[in-house]
mmCIF file of C-alpha atoms in Angstrom:
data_model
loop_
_atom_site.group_PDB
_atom_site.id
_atom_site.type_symbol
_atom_site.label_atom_id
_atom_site.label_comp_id
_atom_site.label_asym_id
_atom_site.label_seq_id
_atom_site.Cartn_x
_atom_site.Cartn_y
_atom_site.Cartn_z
ATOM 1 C CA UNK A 1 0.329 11.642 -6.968
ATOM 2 C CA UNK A 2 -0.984 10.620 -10.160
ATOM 3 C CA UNK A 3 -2.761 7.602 -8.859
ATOM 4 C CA UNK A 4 -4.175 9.418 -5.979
ATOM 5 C CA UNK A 5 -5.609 11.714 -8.363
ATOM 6 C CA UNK A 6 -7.336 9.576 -10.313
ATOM 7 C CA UNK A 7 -8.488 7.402 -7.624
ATOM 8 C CA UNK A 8 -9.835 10.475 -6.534
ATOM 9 C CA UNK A 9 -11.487 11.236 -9.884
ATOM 10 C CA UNK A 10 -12.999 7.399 -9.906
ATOM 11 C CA UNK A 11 -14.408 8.069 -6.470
ATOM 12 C CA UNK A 12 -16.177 11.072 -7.571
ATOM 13 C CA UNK A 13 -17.421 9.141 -10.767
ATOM 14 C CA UNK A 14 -18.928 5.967 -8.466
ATOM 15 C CA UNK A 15 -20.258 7.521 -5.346
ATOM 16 C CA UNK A 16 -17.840 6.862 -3.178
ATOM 17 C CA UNK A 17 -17.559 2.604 -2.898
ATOM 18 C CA UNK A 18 -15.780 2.005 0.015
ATOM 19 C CA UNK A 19 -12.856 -0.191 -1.204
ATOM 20 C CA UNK A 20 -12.152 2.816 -3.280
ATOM 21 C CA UNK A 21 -12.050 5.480 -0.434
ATOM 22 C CA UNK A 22 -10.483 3.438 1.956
ATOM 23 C CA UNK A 23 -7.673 2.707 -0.777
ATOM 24 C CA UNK A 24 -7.736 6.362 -1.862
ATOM 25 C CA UNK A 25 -7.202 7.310 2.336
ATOM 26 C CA UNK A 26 -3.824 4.982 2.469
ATOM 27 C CA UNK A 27 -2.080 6.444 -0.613
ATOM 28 C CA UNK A 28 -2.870 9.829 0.566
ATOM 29 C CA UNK A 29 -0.598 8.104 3.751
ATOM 30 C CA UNK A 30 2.062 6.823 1.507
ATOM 31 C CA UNK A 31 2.106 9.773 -0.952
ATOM 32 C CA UNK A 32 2.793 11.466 2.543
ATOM 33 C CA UNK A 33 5.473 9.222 4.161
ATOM 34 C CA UNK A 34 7.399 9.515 0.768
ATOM 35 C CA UNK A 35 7.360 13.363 0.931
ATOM 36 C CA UNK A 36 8.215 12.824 4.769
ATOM 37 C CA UNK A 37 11.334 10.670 4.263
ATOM 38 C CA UNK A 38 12.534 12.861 1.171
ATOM 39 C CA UNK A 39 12.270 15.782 2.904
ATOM 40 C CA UNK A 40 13.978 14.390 6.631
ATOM 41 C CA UNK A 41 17.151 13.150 4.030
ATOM 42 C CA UNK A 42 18.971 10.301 4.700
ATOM 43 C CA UNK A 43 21.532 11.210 7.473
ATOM 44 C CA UNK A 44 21.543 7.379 9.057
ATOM 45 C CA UNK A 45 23.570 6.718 12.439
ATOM 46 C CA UNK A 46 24.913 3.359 12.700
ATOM 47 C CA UNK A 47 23.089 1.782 14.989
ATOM 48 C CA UNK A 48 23.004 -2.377 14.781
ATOM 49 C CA UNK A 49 19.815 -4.003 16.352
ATOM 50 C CA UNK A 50 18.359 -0.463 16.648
ATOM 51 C CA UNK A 51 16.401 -0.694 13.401
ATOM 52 C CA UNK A 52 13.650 -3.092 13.773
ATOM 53 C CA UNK A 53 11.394 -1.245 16.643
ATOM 54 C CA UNK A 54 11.229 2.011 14.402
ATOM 55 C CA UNK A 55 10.402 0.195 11.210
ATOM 56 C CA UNK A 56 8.093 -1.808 13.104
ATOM 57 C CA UNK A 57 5.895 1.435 14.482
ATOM 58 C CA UNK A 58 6.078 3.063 10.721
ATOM 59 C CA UNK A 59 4.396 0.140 9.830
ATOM 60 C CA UNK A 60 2.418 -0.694 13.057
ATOM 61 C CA UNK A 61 1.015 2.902 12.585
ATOM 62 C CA UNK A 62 0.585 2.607 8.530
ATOM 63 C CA UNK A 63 -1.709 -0.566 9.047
ATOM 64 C CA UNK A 64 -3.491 1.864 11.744
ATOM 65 C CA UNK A 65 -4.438 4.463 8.874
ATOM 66 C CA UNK A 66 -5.547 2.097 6.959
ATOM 67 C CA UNK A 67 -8.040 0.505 9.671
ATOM 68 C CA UNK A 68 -8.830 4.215 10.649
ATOM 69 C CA UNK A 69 -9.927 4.710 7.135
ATOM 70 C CA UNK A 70 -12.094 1.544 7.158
ATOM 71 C CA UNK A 71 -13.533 2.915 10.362
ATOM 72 C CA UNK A 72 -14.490 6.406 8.889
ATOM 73 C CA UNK A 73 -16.282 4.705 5.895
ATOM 74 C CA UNK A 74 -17.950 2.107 7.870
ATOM 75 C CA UNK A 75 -16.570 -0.651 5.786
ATOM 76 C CA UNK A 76 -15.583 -2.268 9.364
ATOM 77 C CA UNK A 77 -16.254 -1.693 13.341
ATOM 78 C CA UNK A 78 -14.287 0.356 15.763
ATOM 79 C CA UNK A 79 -13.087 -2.629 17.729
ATOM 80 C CA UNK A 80 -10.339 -2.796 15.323
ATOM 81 C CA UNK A 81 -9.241 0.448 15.069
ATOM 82 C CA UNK A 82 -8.957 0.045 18.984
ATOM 83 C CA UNK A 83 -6.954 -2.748 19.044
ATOM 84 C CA UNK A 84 -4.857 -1.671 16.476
ATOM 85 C CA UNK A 85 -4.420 1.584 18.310
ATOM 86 C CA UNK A 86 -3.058 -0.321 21.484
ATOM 87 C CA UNK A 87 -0.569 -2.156 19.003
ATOM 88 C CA UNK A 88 0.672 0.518 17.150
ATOM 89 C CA UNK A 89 1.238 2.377 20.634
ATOM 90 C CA UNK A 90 2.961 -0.230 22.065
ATOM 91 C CA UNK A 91 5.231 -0.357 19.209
ATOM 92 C CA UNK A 92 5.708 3.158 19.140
ATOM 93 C CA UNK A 93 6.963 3.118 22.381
ATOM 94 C CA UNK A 94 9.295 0.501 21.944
ATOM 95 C CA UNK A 95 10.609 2.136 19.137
ATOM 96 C CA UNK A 96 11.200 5.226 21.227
ATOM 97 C CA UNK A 97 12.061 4.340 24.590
ATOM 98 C CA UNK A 98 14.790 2.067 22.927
ATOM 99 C CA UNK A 99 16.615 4.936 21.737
ATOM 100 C CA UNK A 100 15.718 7.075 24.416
ATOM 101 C CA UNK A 101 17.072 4.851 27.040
ATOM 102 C CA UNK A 102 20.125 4.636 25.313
ATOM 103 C CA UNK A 103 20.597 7.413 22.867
ATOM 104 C CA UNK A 104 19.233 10.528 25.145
ATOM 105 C CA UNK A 105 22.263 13.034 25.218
ATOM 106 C CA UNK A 106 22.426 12.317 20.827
ATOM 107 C CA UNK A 107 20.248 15.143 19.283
ATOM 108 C CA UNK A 108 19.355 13.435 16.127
ATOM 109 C CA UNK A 109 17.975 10.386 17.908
ATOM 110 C CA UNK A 110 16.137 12.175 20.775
ATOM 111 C CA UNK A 111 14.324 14.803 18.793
ATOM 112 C CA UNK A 112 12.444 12.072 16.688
ATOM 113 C CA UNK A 113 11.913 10.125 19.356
ATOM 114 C CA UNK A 114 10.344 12.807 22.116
ATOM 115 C CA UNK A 115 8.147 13.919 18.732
ATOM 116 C CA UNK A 116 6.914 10.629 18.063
ATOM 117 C CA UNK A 117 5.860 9.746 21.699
ATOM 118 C CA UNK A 118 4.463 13.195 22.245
ATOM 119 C CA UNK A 119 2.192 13.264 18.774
ATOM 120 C CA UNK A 120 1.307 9.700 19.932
ATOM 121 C CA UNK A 121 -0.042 10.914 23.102
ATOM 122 C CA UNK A 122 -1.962 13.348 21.126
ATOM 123 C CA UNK A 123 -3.305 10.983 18.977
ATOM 124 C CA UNK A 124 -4.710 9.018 21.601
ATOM 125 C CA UNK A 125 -6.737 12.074 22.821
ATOM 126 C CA UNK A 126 -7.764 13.209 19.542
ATOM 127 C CA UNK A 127 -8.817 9.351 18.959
ATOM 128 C CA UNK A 128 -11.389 9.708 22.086
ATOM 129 C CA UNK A 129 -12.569 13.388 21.358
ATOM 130 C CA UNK A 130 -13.340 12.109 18.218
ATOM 131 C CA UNK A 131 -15.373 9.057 19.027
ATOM 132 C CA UNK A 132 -16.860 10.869 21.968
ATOM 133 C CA UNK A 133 -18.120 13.754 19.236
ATOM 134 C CA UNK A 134 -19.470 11.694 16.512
ATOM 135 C CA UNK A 135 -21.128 9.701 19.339
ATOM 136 C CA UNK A 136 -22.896 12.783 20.636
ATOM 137 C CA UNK A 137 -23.972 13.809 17.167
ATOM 138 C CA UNK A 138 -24.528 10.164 16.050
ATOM 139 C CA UNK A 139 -28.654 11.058 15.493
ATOM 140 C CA UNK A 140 -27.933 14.395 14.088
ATOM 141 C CA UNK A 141 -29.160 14.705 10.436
ATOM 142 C CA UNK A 142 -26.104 15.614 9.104
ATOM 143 C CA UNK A 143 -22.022 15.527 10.414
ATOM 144 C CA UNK A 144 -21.834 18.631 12.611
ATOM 145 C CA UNK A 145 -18.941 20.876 12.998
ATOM 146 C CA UNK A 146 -17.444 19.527 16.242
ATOM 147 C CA UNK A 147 -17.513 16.067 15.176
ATOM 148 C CA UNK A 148 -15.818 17.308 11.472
ATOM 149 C CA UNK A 149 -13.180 18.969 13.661
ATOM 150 C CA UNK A 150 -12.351 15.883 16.256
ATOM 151 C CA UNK A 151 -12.449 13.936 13.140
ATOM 152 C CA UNK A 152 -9.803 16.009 10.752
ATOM 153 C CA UNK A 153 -8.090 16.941 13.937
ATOM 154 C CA UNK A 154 -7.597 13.189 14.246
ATOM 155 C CA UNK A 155 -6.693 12.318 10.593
ATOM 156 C CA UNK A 156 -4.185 14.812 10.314
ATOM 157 C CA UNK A 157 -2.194 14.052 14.037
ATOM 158 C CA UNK A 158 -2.314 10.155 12.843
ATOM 159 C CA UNK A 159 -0.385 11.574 9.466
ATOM 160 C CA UNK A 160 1.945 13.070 11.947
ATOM 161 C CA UNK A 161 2.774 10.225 13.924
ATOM 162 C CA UNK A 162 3.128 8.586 10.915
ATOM 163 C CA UNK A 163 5.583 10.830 9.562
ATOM 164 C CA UNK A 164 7.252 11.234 12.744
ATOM 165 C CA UNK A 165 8.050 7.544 13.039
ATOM 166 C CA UNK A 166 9.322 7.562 9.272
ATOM 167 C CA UNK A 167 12.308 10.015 10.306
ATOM 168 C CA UNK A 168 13.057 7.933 13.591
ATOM 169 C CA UNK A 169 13.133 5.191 11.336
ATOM 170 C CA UNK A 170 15.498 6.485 9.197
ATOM 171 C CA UNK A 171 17.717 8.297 11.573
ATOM 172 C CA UNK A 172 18.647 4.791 12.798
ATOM 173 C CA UNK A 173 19.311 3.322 9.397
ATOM 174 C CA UNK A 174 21.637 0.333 10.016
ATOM 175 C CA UNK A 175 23.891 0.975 6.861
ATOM 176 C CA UNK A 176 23.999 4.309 4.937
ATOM 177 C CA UNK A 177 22.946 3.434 0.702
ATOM 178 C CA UNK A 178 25.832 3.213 -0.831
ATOM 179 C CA UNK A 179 27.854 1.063 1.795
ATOM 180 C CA UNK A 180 27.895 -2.437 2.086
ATOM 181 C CA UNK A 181 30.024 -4.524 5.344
#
């Protein structure tokens, strides 16, 4: 929190460079993911070969941020971001048909699952509401509300699906800490 604070001060100090911002954006993420995992405990279900999908999407969808950010600062194109969408998504659902397929009727599996595929879904929508509005107010002389909105609105359901993989992820935790075979 410290760091992200004064990276935050620095940005202030140098008008905004984009490395900076862009750096600033993903440990926003991480300060987030930590708070995520603290707060979801660590409640693991023993579940061999069931762990690399879901660590895959948490960090399929934390490289996504990250190219997100780049996008929103124009340090690189939207191509990208697009690609990386269709990755992270088809992580995400290998991470959470996986468990659904097998692991439906078990609560604590399901739950993160359904989430994660559902906020996905959402993301994708957001994604295109947001292009679509900054592209209808791309000659405007200044951001304009709707395109703030789609934008946030897409920034914070990313965090989300973030998050939401994080606790899938650790729900199917091969070995509890503490434990070794």
């Amino acid at each position: 929190v410290l760091a992200q604070a004064v990276l935050g001060g620095v940005l202030v100090k140098l008008v905004d460079p984009k490395v900076l911002a862009i750096a600033h954006a993903s440990l926003a993420q991480i300060c987030f993911g930590l708070t995520v995992a603290i707060a979801a405990g660590y409640y693991p279900i023993n579940i061999p070969g069931k762990t690399l999908a879901p660590r895959l999407a948490v960090g399929a969808l934390f490289v996504q941020t990250v190219l997100g950010s780049a996008v929103r600062h124009n340090a690189i194109g939207l191509a990208s971001h697009v690609v990386g969408a269709v990755v992270a998504t088809g992580v995400v659902m290998w991470a959470s048909l996986g468990i659904l397929i097998q692991y439906m009727d078990h609560d604590k599996m399901r739950r993160p699952a359904v989430l994660l595929l559902g906020l996905t879904a959402t993301q994708i929508f957001s994604g295109f509401a947001a292009y679509t509005a900054r592209a209808m107010t791309a000659d405007d002389p200044q951001p304009m509300p709707l395109m703030i909105w789609a934008t946030v609105a897409h920034v914070v359901v990313g965090a989300l699906v973030l998050g939401a993989a994080i606790v899938l992820a650790r729900s199917v935790a091969a070995e509890p800490r503490g434990h070794s075979s």
